[in-house]
C-alpha atoms as a printed R data frame, in Angstrom:
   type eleno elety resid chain resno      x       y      z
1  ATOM     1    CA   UNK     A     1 30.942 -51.924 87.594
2  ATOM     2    CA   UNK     A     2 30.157 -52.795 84.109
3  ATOM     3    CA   UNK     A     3 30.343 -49.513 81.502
4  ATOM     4    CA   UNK     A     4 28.957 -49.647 77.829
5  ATOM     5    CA   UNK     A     5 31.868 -49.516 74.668
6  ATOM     6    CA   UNK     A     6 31.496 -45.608 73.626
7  ATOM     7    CA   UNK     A     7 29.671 -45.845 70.022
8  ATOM     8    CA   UNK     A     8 33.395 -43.827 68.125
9  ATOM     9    CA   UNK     A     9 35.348 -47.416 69.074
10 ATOM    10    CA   UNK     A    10 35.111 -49.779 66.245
11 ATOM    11    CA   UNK     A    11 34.806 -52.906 67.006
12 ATOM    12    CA   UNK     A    12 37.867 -54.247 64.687
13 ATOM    13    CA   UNK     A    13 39.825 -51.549 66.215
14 ATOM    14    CA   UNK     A    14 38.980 -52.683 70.153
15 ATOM    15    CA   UNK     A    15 40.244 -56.410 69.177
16 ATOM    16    CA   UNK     A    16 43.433 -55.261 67.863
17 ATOM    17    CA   UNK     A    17 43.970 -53.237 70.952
18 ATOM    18    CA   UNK     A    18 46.435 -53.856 73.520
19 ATOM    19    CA   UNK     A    19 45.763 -53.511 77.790
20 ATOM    20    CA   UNK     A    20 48.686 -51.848 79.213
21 ATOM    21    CA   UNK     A    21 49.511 -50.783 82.750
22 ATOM    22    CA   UNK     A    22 50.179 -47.160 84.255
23 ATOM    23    CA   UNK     A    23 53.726 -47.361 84.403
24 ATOM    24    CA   UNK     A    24 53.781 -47.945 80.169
25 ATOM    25    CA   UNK     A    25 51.187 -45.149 79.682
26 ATOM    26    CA   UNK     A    26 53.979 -43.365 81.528
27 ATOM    27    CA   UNK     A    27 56.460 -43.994 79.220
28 ATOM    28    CA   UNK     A    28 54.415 -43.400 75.634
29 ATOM    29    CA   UNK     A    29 53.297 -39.962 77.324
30 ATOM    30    CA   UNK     A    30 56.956 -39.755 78.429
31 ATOM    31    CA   UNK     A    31 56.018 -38.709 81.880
32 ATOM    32    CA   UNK     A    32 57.893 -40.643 85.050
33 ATOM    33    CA   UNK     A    33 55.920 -41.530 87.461
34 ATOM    34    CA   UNK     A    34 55.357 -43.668 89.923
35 ATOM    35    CA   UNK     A    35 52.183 -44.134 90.828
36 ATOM    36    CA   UNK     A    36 49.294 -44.301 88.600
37 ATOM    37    CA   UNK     A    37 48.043 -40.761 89.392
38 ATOM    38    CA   UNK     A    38 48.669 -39.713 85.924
39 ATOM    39    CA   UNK     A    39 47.148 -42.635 84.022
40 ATOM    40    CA   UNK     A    40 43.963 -41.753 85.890
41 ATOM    41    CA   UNK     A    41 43.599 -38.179 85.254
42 ATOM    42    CA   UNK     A    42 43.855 -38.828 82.069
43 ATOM    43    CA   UNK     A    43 41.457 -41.464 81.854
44 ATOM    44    CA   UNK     A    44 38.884 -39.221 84.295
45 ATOM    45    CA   UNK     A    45 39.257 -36.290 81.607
46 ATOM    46    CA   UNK     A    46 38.243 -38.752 78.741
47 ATOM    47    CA   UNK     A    47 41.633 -38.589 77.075
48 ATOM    48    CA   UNK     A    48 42.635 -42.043 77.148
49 ATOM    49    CA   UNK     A    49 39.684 -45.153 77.381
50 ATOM    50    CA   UNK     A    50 40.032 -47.252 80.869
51 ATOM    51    CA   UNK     A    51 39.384 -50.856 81.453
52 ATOM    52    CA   UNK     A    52 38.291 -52.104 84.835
53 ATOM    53    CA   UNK     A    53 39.773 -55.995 85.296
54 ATOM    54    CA   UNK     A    54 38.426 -55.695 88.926
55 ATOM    55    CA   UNK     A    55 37.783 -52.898 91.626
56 ATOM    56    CA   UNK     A    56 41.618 -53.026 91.967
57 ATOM    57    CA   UNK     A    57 43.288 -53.372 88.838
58 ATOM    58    CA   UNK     A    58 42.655 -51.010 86.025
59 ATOM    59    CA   UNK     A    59 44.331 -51.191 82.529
60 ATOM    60    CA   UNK     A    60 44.505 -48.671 79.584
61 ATOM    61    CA   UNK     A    61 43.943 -48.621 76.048
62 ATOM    62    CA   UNK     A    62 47.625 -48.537 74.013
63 ATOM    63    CA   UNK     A    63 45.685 -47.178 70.555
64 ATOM    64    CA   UNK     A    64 44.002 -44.523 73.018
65 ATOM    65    CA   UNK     A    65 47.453 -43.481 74.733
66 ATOM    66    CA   UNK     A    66 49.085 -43.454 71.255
67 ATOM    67    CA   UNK     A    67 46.172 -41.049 69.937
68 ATOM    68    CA   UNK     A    68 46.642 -38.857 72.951
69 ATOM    69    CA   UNK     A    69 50.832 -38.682 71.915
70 ATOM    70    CA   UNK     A    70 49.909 -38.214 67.692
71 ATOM    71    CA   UNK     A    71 47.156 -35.464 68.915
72 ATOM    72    CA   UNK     A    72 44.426 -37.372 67.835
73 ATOM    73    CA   UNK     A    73 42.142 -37.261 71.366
74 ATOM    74    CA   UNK     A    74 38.328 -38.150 70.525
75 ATOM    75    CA   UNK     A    75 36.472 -37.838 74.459
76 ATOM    76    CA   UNK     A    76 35.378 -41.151 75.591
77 ATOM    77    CA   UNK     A    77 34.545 -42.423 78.676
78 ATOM    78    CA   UNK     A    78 35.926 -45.915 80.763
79 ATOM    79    CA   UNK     A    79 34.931 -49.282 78.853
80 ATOM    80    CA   UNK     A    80 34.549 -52.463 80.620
81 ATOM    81    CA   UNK     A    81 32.648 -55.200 79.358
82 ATOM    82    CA   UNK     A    82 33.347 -58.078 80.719
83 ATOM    83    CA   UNK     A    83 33.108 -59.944 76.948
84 ATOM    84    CA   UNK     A    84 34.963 -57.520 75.353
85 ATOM    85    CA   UNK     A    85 38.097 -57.783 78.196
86 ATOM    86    CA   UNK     A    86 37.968 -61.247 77.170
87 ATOM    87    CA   UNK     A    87 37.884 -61.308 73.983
88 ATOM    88    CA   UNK     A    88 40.922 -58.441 74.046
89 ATOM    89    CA   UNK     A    89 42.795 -60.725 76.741
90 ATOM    90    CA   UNK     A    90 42.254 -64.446 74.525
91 ATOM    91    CA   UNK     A    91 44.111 -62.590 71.288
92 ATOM    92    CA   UNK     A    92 47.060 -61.218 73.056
């Protein structure tokens, strides 16, 4: 399942973004939980951008969680470009 990057993400943004897990979106929106319930409504309701590794394994965008903390929350749907996971992966 391969989405498009929403056209608001700049692309020197996107490389200087970090993949993180549910369990550290967790802890920037200072919720505790276990599972990754939360990390997925919020990525459903557009407030934080998704990245699909694989049909399992889902990561978040850390400048889209910290946005959604500072009250900065543009809409934008999942992105998952296989390049672009790459790209974001090889400077990390």
């Amino acid at each position: 399942m391969v989405k498009t990057l929403p056209s608001n993400i700049s692309q020197s943004r996107l490389a200087t973004d970090r993949l993180i897990d549910f369990r550290e979106v967790g802890q920037l929106v200072g919720f505790r939980c276990k599972t990754s319930h939360t990390a997925r409504s919020l990525a459903e309701r557009g407030q934080i951008r998704a990245v699909y590794i694989n049909d399992r394994t889902i990561r978040y965008s850390e400048n889209s969680v910290l946005d959604l903390v500072a009250g900065r929350v543009a809409p934008a749907g999942p992105v998952a470009p296989a390049a672009k996971i790459a790209a974001i992966i090889a400077t990390t």
